[in-house]
PDB file of C-alpha atoms and ligand atoms in Angstrom:
ATOM      1  CA  UNK A  19       1.004 -19.338   0.618  1.00 38.00           C
ATOM      2  CA  UNK A  20      -1.100 -16.591  -1.068  1.00 47.00           C
ATOM      3  CA  UNK A  21      -2.422 -18.004  -4.390  1.00 54.00           C
ATOM      4  CA  UNK A  22      -1.793 -14.532  -6.072  1.00 80.00           C
ATOM      5  CA  UNK A  23      -0.261 -14.049  -9.283  1.00 92.00           C
ATOM      6  CA  UNK A  24       2.166 -10.828  -9.637  1.00 96.00           C
ATOM      7  CA  UNK A  25       3.049  -9.571 -12.878  1.00 97.00           C
ATOM      8  CA  UNK A  26       7.093  -8.325 -13.733  1.00 98.00           C
ATOM      9  CA  UNK A  27       7.044  -6.001 -16.434  1.00 97.00           C
ATOM     10  CA  UNK A  28      11.166  -5.251 -16.644  1.00 96.00           C
ATOM     11  CA  UNK A  29      13.245  -5.420 -19.420  1.00 94.00           C
ATOM     12  CA  UNK A  30      16.344  -6.122 -17.847  1.00 93.00           C
ATOM     13  CA  UNK A  31      16.520 -10.149 -17.548  1.00 95.00           C
ATOM     14  CA  UNK A  32      18.678 -10.334 -14.297  1.00 94.00           C
ATOM     15  CA  UNK A  33      16.457  -7.410 -12.340  1.00 93.00           C
ATOM     16  CA  UNK A  34      13.225  -9.621 -13.011  1.00 95.00           C
ATOM     17  CA  UNK A  35      14.841 -12.861 -12.120  1.00 95.00           C
ATOM     18  CA  UNK A  36      15.617 -10.879  -8.815  1.00 94.00           C
ATOM     19  CA  UNK A  37      12.257 -10.100  -8.322  1.00 96.00           C
ATOM     20  CA  UNK A  38      10.684 -13.541  -9.274  1.00 96.00           C
ATOM     21  CA  UNK A  39      13.003 -15.251  -6.743  1.00 96.00           C
ATOM     22  CA  UNK A  40      11.651 -12.877  -4.016  1.00 95.00           C
ATOM     23  CA  UNK A  41       8.406 -13.083  -4.807  1.00 95.00           C
ATOM     24  CA  UNK A  42       8.843 -16.958  -4.662  1.00 93.00           C
ATOM     25  CA  UNK A  43      10.315 -16.849  -1.586  1.00 92.00           C
ATOM     26  CA  UNK A  44       7.586 -14.986  -0.442  1.00 91.00           C
ATOM     27  CA  UNK A  45       5.082 -17.363  -1.529  1.00 90.00           C
ATOM     28  CA  UNK A  46       3.638 -15.450  -4.433  1.00 92.00           C
ATOM     29  CA  UNK A  47       3.295 -16.670  -8.322  1.00 93.00           C
ATOM     30  CA  UNK A  48       5.029 -14.536 -11.051  1.00 96.00           C
ATOM     31  CA  UNK A  49       4.437 -13.953 -14.694  1.00 96.00           C
ATOM     32  CA  UNK A  50       7.199 -12.159 -16.622  1.00 97.00           C
ATOM     33  CA  UNK A  51       6.949  -9.624 -19.362  1.00 97.00           C
ATOM     34  CA  UNK A  52       9.783  -7.326 -21.344  1.00 96.00           C
ATOM     35  CA  UNK A  53       7.936  -4.895 -22.582  1.00 95.00           C
ATOM     36  CA  UNK A  54       4.658  -3.200 -22.796  1.00 96.00           C
ATOM     37  CA  UNK A  55       3.184  -6.058 -25.709  1.00 95.00           C
ATOM     38  CA  UNK A  56       4.045  -8.863 -23.598  1.00 96.00           C
ATOM     39  CA  UNK A  57       2.515  -7.513 -20.447  1.00 96.00           C
ATOM     40  CA  UNK A  58      -0.682  -6.452 -22.052  1.00 94.00           C
ATOM     41  CA  UNK A  59      -1.236  -9.840 -23.126  1.00 93.00           C
ATOM     42  CA  UNK A  60      -0.318 -11.366 -19.914  1.00 94.00           C
ATOM     43  CA  UNK A  61      -2.711  -8.788 -18.195  1.00 93.00           C
ATOM     44  CA  UNK A  62      -5.600 -10.408 -20.380  1.00 88.00           C
ATOM     45  CA  UNK A  63      -4.674 -13.902 -20.100  1.00 88.00           C
ATOM     46  CA  UNK A  64      -4.272 -14.032 -16.289  1.00 88.00           C
ATOM     47  CA  UNK A  65      -5.297 -10.986 -15.128  1.00 89.00           C
ATOM     48  CA  UNK A  66      -2.717 -10.884 -11.748  1.00 93.00           C
ATOM     49  CA  UNK A  67      -3.422  -9.427  -8.872  1.00 92.00           C
ATOM     50  CA  UNK A  68      -0.972  -6.985  -9.058  1.00 96.00           C
ATOM     51  CA  UNK A  69       1.710  -5.480 -11.479  1.00 97.00           C
ATOM     52  CA  UNK A  70       5.157  -4.372 -10.648  1.00 97.00           C
ATOM     53  CA  UNK A  71       6.048  -2.183 -13.615  1.00 96.00           C
ATOM     54  CA  UNK A  72       9.502  -0.918 -14.532  1.00 93.00           C
ATOM     55  CA  UNK A  73       9.306   2.649 -15.915  1.00 89.00           C
ATOM     56  CA  UNK A  74      11.677   2.904 -18.281  1.00 86.00           C
ATOM     57  CA  UNK A  75      11.064  -0.047 -21.064  1.00 89.00           C
ATOM     58  CA  UNK A  76      12.103  -0.946 -24.314  1.00 85.00           C
ATOM     59  CA  UNK A  77      10.113  -0.313 -27.098  1.00 84.00           C
ATOM     60  CA  UNK A  78       8.076   2.334 -28.217  1.00 85.00           C
ATOM     61  CA  UNK A  79       6.138   2.275 -25.193  1.00 90.00           C
ATOM     62  CA  UNK A  80       6.844   3.333 -21.613  1.00 90.00           C
ATOM     63  CA  UNK A  81       5.826   1.854 -18.334  1.00 92.00           C
ATOM     64  CA  UNK A  82       4.047   4.980 -17.804  1.00 90.00           C
ATOM     65  CA  UNK A  83       2.122   4.707 -20.889  1.00 92.00           C
ATOM     66  CA  UNK A  84       0.965   1.196 -19.946  1.00 95.00           C
ATOM     67  CA  UNK A  85       0.220   2.106 -16.594  1.00 93.00           C
ATOM     68  CA  UNK A  86      -1.923   5.493 -18.000  1.00 91.00           C
ATOM     69  CA  UNK A  87      -3.376   2.845 -20.659  1.00 92.00           C
ATOM     70  CA  UNK A  88      -4.572   0.327 -17.475  1.00 92.00           C
ATOM     71  CA  UNK A  89      -6.193   2.853 -15.692  1.00 87.00           C
ATOM     72  CA  UNK A  90      -8.174   4.152 -18.490  1.00 86.00           C
ATOM     73  CA  UNK A  91      -9.748   0.887 -19.057  1.00 85.00           C
ATOM     74  CA  UNK A  92     -12.167   0.080 -16.803  1.00 77.00           C
ATOM     75  CA  UNK A  93     -11.820  -3.732 -16.988  1.00 79.00           C
ATOM     76  CA  UNK A  94      -8.460  -3.349 -16.058  1.00 85.00           C
ATOM     77  CA  UNK A  95      -8.051  -0.129 -13.784  1.00 83.00           C
ATOM     78  CA  UNK A  96      -8.636  -1.954 -10.303  1.00 83.00           C
ATOM     79  CA  UNK A  97      -5.590  -4.112 -11.016  1.00 90.00           C
ATOM     80  CA  UNK A  98      -3.116  -2.608  -8.428  1.00 93.00           C
ATOM     81  CA  UNK A  99       0.282  -1.122  -9.826  1.00 94.00           C
ATOM     82  CA  UNK A 100       3.487  -0.550  -8.192  1.00 94.00           C
ATOM     83  CA  UNK A 101       5.689   1.418 -10.332  1.00 91.00           C
ATOM     84  CA  UNK A 102       9.582   0.965 -10.461  1.00 91.00           C
ATOM     85  CA  UNK A 103      12.377   3.279 -11.013  1.00 85.00           C
ATOM     86  CA  UNK A 104      15.490   4.190 -10.917  1.00 79.00           C
ATOM     87  CA  UNK A 105      17.012   6.819  -8.764  1.00 63.00           C
ATOM     88  CA  UNK A 106      17.946   9.191 -12.140  1.00 62.00           C
ATOM     89  CA  UNK A 107      14.814   9.430 -13.456  1.00 61.00           C
ATOM     90  CA  UNK A 108      13.639  12.626 -11.609  1.00 56.00           C
ATOM     91  CA  UNK A 109      10.163  13.703 -10.966  1.00 64.00           C
ATOM     92  CA  UNK A 110       9.211  10.058 -12.038  1.00 62.00           C
ATOM     93  CA  UNK A 111       7.180   9.607  -8.629  1.00 62.00           C
ATOM     94  CA  UNK A 112       4.698  12.585  -9.666  1.00 64.00           C
ATOM     95  CA  UNK A 113       4.189  11.305 -13.243  1.00 69.00           C
ATOM     96  CA  UNK A 114       3.662   7.611 -11.796  1.00 65.00           C
ATOM     97  CA  UNK A 115       1.310   8.596  -9.404  1.00 69.00           C
ATOM     98  CA  UNK A 116      -0.305  11.167 -11.724  1.00 71.00           C
ATOM     99  CA  UNK A 117      -0.872   8.351 -14.336  1.00 77.00           C
ATOM    100  CA  UNK A 118      -2.503   6.522 -11.592  1.00 80.00           C
ATOM    101  CA  UNK A 119       0.140   3.988  -9.861  1.00 86.00           C
ATOM    102  CA  UNK A 120      -1.001   2.692  -6.799  1.00 86.00           C
ATOM    103  CA  UNK A 121       2.896   2.706  -5.185  1.00 86.00           C
ATOM    104  CA  UNK A 122       6.200   3.763  -6.469  1.00 85.00           C
ATOM    105  CA  UNK A 123       9.496   2.512  -5.196  1.00 88.00           C
ATOM    106  CA  UNK A 124      12.926   3.729  -6.234  1.00 86.00           C
ATOM    107  CA  UNK A 125      15.747   1.173  -7.411  1.00 85.00           C
ATOM    108  CA  UNK A 126      17.789  -0.181  -5.776  1.00 85.00           C
ATOM    109  CA  UNK A 127      15.325  -1.465  -2.915  1.00 88.00           C
ATOM    110  CA  UNK A 128      15.285  -3.778  -0.077  1.00 91.00           C
ATOM    111  CA  UNK A 129      13.955  -7.232  -1.170  1.00 90.00           C
ATOM    112  CA  UNK A 130      11.851  -6.581   2.490  1.00 91.00           C
ATOM    113  CA  UNK A 131      10.575  -3.467   1.371  1.00 91.00           C
ATOM    114  CA  UNK A 132       9.129  -4.659  -2.182  1.00 94.00           C
ATOM    115  CA  UNK A 133       7.443  -7.655  -0.166  1.00 93.00           C
ATOM    116  CA  UNK A 134       6.127  -5.330   2.467  1.00 91.00           C
ATOM    117  CA  UNK A 135       4.500  -2.720  -0.596  1.00 91.00           C
ATOM    118  CA  UNK A 136       3.395  -5.858  -2.220  1.00 93.00           C
ATOM    119  CA  UNK A 137       1.181  -6.660   0.873  1.00 89.00           C
ATOM    120  CA  UNK A 138      -0.074  -3.523   2.022  1.00 87.00           C
ATOM    121  CA  UNK A 139      -0.813  -2.579  -1.780  1.00 88.00           C
ATOM    122  CA  UNK A 140      -2.777  -6.164  -2.244  1.00 87.00           C
ATOM    123  CA  UNK A 141      -4.393  -5.555   1.275  1.00 79.00           C
ATOM    124  CA  UNK A 142      -5.916  -2.235   0.031  1.00 77.00           C
ATOM    125  CA  UNK A 143      -7.017  -3.063  -3.035  1.00 75.00           C
ATOM    126  CA  UNK A 144      -8.691  -6.138  -2.135  1.00 69.00           C
ATOM    127  CA  UNK A 145     -10.420  -4.142   1.245  1.00 59.00           C
ATOM    128  CA  UNK A 146     -11.604  -1.193  -1.018  1.00 58.00           C
ATOM    129  CA  UNK A 147     -12.814  -3.506  -3.499  1.00 60.00           C
ATOM    130  CA  UNK A 148     -14.510  -6.151  -1.495  1.00 62.00           C
ATOM    131  CA  UNK A 149     -14.802  -4.610   1.978  1.00 72.00           C
ATOM    132  CA  UNK A 150     -13.408  -7.348   2.917  1.00 77.00           C
ATOM    133  CA  UNK A 151     -12.528  -7.551   7.075  1.00 86.00           C
ATOM    134  CA  UNK A 152      -8.564  -6.389   7.309  1.00 88.00           C
ATOM    135  CA  UNK A 153      -6.785  -8.323   9.725  1.00 89.00           C
ATOM    136  CA  UNK A 154      -3.341  -7.330  10.858  1.00 89.00           C
ATOM    137  CA  UNK A 155      -1.884  -9.124  13.935  1.00 87.00           C
ATOM    138  CA  UNK A 156      -4.677  -9.840  16.546  1.00 90.00           C
ATOM    139  CA  UNK A 157      -6.654  -6.804  15.059  1.00 94.00           C
ATOM    140  CA  UNK A 158      -9.474  -7.575  12.685  1.00 94.00           C
ATOM    141  CA  UNK A 159     -11.744  -4.250  11.172  1.00 94.00           C
ATOM    142  CA  UNK A 160     -14.616  -5.315   9.404  1.00 92.00           C
ATOM    143  CA  UNK A 161     -15.637  -2.316   7.120  1.00 86.00           C
ATOM    144  CA  UNK A 162     -19.222  -3.529   6.714  1.00 83.00           C
ATOM    145  CA  UNK A 163     -20.234  -3.565  10.173  1.00 88.00           C
ATOM    146  CA  UNK A 164     -17.729  -1.064  11.271  1.00 89.00           C
ATOM    147  CA  UNK A 165     -16.934  -3.259  14.445  1.00 93.00           C
ATOM    148  CA  UNK A 166     -13.412  -3.582  15.028  1.00 96.00           C
ATOM    149  CA  UNK A 167     -11.815  -6.718  17.398  1.00 96.00           C
ATOM    150  CA  UNK A 168      -8.698  -7.759  19.179  1.00 94.00           C
ATOM    151  CA  UNK A 169      -7.635 -11.193  19.414  1.00 90.00           C
ATOM    152  CA  UNK A 170     -11.772 -11.645  19.292  1.00 91.00           C
ATOM    153  CA  UNK A 171     -12.807  -9.404  21.741  1.00 95.00           C
ATOM    154  CA  UNK A 172     -15.050  -6.438  20.301  1.00 96.00           C
ATOM    155  CA  UNK A 173     -13.216  -2.884  21.102  1.00 96.00           C
ATOM    156  CA  UNK A 174     -15.864   0.106  21.968  1.00 95.00           C
ATOM    157  CA  UNK A 175     -14.103   2.424  19.706  1.00 94.00           C
ATOM    158  CA  UNK A 176     -15.625   5.813  18.921  1.00 91.00           C
ATOM    159  CA  UNK A 177     -16.467   7.105  15.161  1.00 89.00           C
ATOM    160  CA  UNK A 178     -12.966   9.347  14.784  1.00 90.00           C
ATOM    161  CA  UNK A 179     -10.921   6.392  16.004  1.00 94.00           C
ATOM    162  CA  UNK A 180     -12.569   3.814  13.807  1.00 93.00           C
ATOM    163  CA  UNK A 181     -11.538   6.054  10.680  1.00 91.00           C
ATOM    164  CA  UNK A 182      -8.323   6.717  11.929  1.00 94.00           C
ATOM    165  CA  UNK A 183      -7.621   2.970  12.118  1.00 96.00           C
ATOM    166  CA  UNK A 184      -9.668   2.152   9.318  1.00 92.00           C
ATOM    167  CA  UNK A 185      -7.139   4.227   7.125  1.00 90.00           C
ATOM    168  CA  UNK A 186      -3.679   2.890   9.086  1.00 93.00           C
ATOM    169  CA  UNK A 187      -5.059  -0.921   8.252  1.00 92.00           C
ATOM    170  CA  UNK A 188      -5.678  -0.377   4.951  1.00 84.00           C
ATOM    171  CA  UNK A 189      -2.618   1.636   4.206  1.00 84.00           C
ATOM    172  CA  UNK A 190       0.004  -0.045   6.551  1.00 85.00           C
ATOM    173  CA  UNK A 191       3.975   0.160   6.895  1.00 83.00           C
ATOM    174  CA  UNK A 192       3.594   4.184   5.314  1.00 83.00           C
ATOM    175  CA  UNK A 193       4.533   7.117   7.643  1.00 88.00           C
ATOM    176  CA  UNK A 194       2.007   9.874   7.053  1.00 89.00           C
ATOM    177  CA  UNK A 195       1.682  13.371   8.102  1.00 89.00           C
ATOM    178  CA  UNK A 196      -0.492  15.204  10.628  1.00 91.00           C
ATOM    179  CA  UNK A 197      -1.708  16.985   7.239  1.00 85.00           C
ATOM    180  CA  UNK A 198      -2.077  13.957   5.316  1.00 83.00           C
ATOM    181  CA  UNK A 199      -3.983  12.137   8.087  1.00 89.00           C
ATOM    182  CA  UNK A 200      -6.258  15.127   8.581  1.00 84.00           C
ATOM    183  CA  UNK A 201      -6.886  15.317   4.501  1.00 76.00           C
ATOM    184  CA  UNK A 202      -7.488  11.309   4.461  1.00 77.00           C
ATOM    185  CA  UNK A 203      -9.670  10.702   7.743  1.00 83.00           C
ATOM    186  CA  UNK A 204     -11.298  14.451   8.320  1.00 80.00           C
ATOM    187  CA  UNK A 205     -11.352  15.459   4.866  1.00 68.00           C
ATOM    188  CA  UNK A 206      -9.675  18.184   3.225  1.00 59.00           C
ATOM    189  CA  UNK A 207     -12.252  20.929   3.826  1.00 60.00           C
ATOM    190  CA  UNK A 208     -12.208  20.961   7.907  1.00 65.00           C
ATOM    191  CA  UNK A 209     -10.585  23.121   9.751  1.00 72.00           C
ATOM    192  CA  UNK A 210      -8.820  21.093  12.537  1.00 77.00           C
ATOM    193  CA  UNK A 211      -5.168  21.591  14.345  1.00 81.00           C
ATOM    194  CA  UNK A 212      -2.793  19.152  13.182  1.00 80.00           C
ATOM    195  CA  UNK A 213      -2.581  18.772  17.013  1.00 84.00           C
ATOM    196  CA  UNK A 214      -5.850  17.269  17.175  1.00 87.00           C
ATOM    197  CA  UNK A 215      -4.275  14.194  15.677  1.00 91.00           C
ATOM    198  CA  UNK A 216      -2.417  13.430  18.571  1.00 94.00           C
ATOM    199  CA  UNK A 217      -5.126  13.669  20.985  1.00 93.00           C
ATOM    200  CA  UNK A 218      -7.140  10.957  18.632  1.00 94.00           C
ATOM    201  CA  UNK A 219      -4.171   8.904  18.355  1.00 96.00           C
ATOM    202  CA  UNK A 220      -3.516   8.878  22.176  1.00 96.00           C
ATOM    203  CA  UNK A 221      -6.982   7.534  22.523  1.00 96.00           C
ATOM    204  CA  UNK A 222      -6.678   5.157  19.640  1.00 97.00           C
ATOM    205  CA  UNK A 223      -2.883   3.680  21.682  1.00 97.00           C
ATOM    206  CA  UNK A 224      -5.080   3.547  24.470  1.00 97.00           C
ATOM    207  CA  UNK A 225      -7.944   1.353  23.325  1.00 96.00           C
ATOM    208  CA  UNK A 226      -5.249  -1.000  21.689  1.00 95.00           C
ATOM    209  CA  UNK A 227      -3.275  -1.126  24.739  1.00 95.00           C
ATOM    210  CA  UNK A 228      -5.007  -3.836  26.670  1.00 95.00           C
ATOM    211  CA  UNK A 229      -4.579  -6.262  23.913  1.00 92.00           C
ATOM    212  CA  UNK A 230      -0.802  -5.240  23.128  1.00 91.00           C
ATOM    213  CA  UNK A 231      -1.842  -3.858  20.250  1.00 91.00           C
ATOM    214  CA  UNK A 232      -0.983  -0.282  20.898  1.00 92.00           C
ATOM    215  CA  UNK A 233       2.625  -0.345  19.351  1.00 91.00           C
ATOM    216  CA  UNK A 234       1.396  -0.905  15.798  1.00 93.00           C
ATOM    217  CA  UNK A 235       0.615   2.700  15.776  1.00 95.00           C
ATOM    218  CA  UNK A 236       4.234   4.277  15.825  1.00 95.00           C
ATOM    219  CA  UNK A 237       5.572   7.756  15.799  1.00 95.00           C
ATOM    220  CA  UNK A 238       7.911   8.705  13.087  1.00 93.00           C
ATOM    221  CA  UNK A 239      10.262  11.285  14.338  1.00 91.00           C
ATOM    222  CA  UNK A 240      10.115  14.461  11.804  1.00 90.00           C
ATOM    223  CA  UNK A 241       6.842  12.980  10.289  1.00 90.00           C
ATOM    224  CA  UNK A 242       3.787  11.721  11.959  1.00 94.00           C
ATOM    225  CA  UNK A 243       2.646   8.389  12.425  1.00 95.00           C
ATOM    226  CA  UNK A 244       2.744   4.787  10.897  1.00 94.00           C
ATOM    227  CA  UNK A 245       1.022   1.701  11.219  1.00 93.00           C
ATOM    228  CA  UNK A 246       3.254  -1.264  10.925  1.00 90.00           C
ATOM    229  CA  UNK A 247       3.100  -4.596  12.638  1.00 83.00           C
ATOM    230  CA  UNK A 248       7.096  -4.765  12.009  1.00 77.00           C
ATOM    231  CA  UNK A 249       9.229  -3.933  14.598  1.00 64.00           C
ATOM    232  CA  UNK A 250      11.495  -1.436  14.236  1.00 52.00           C
ATOM    233  CA  UNK A 251      14.092   0.948  16.120  1.00 45.00           C
ATOM    234  CA  UNK A 252      11.959   4.068  15.604  1.00 42.00           C
TER     235      UNK A 252
HETATM  236 CA1   CA B  28      14.154  -1.081 -17.331  1.00 84.47          CA
END
C-alpha cells in the first residue's frame, strides 16, 4: 500500500517480530537490524523511509549514538527517526529529541498508536522535503500555491488560518498547548495572548464546517488542540 520500507532497529527478536507484523498489516515493508552496525549497513544499502530505533541496544553503541550519527550526516539526516524506549529509561525523551529524533514512543505502546505516529512522521517529512500537497480526509493543502481545498472546492482562507492549518496538517495526531501553537505558527517572539489562538481556531472551524471537516480540529481538554482524522471521545 505504501511501498515504503521501515527499518526496525531492536535487539529483542520478539519485539522486532511484533513490530514487523504490525507494519506488514498496515501495508509497510520492514527491514531489520539488531545492533548499530547492522542498522548502519541497512541504511546505506536500502535508505529506508523511516527508522524505528530502540534506545537500548546490545553492543558498544546505543540507539541514541546511532541517531546522533545519522543526524550529523548530511546524506542521511533527512531520514526520520522514531525512538523507542522503555518507561524506566528516565529523561530519555529529552535526550532522544536532543539527538535529533523526530518522535519518541514509550514501550509498551499500542500498535494503533505506532502506525498513527509513523504515518504522521512520514507525512511531515515528505511535506517538508518536497513541498508536496498534504491530503487528509477531504482536505488538501498545497504549500506551493498556499491553497486549501475541501472535497475539491477552494476554501477562501486568511493567512493566519492558513498557517495554523498547515501546521496542523503537517503535525497530525498530536496534542499541542496554546503556547506551543503560538511558538510554531506565530513564532516565539511575538506578544500575543494564548486566547488569541482560540479565535483563530474558531475561524478555522467555521471555514471547514460546510465541508464537515471542522471536527478534524479537536479540543484537548486541559491541553489545547489536536488535528486528528480519528474519531475519539474527547
Ligand atoms: Ca532493547
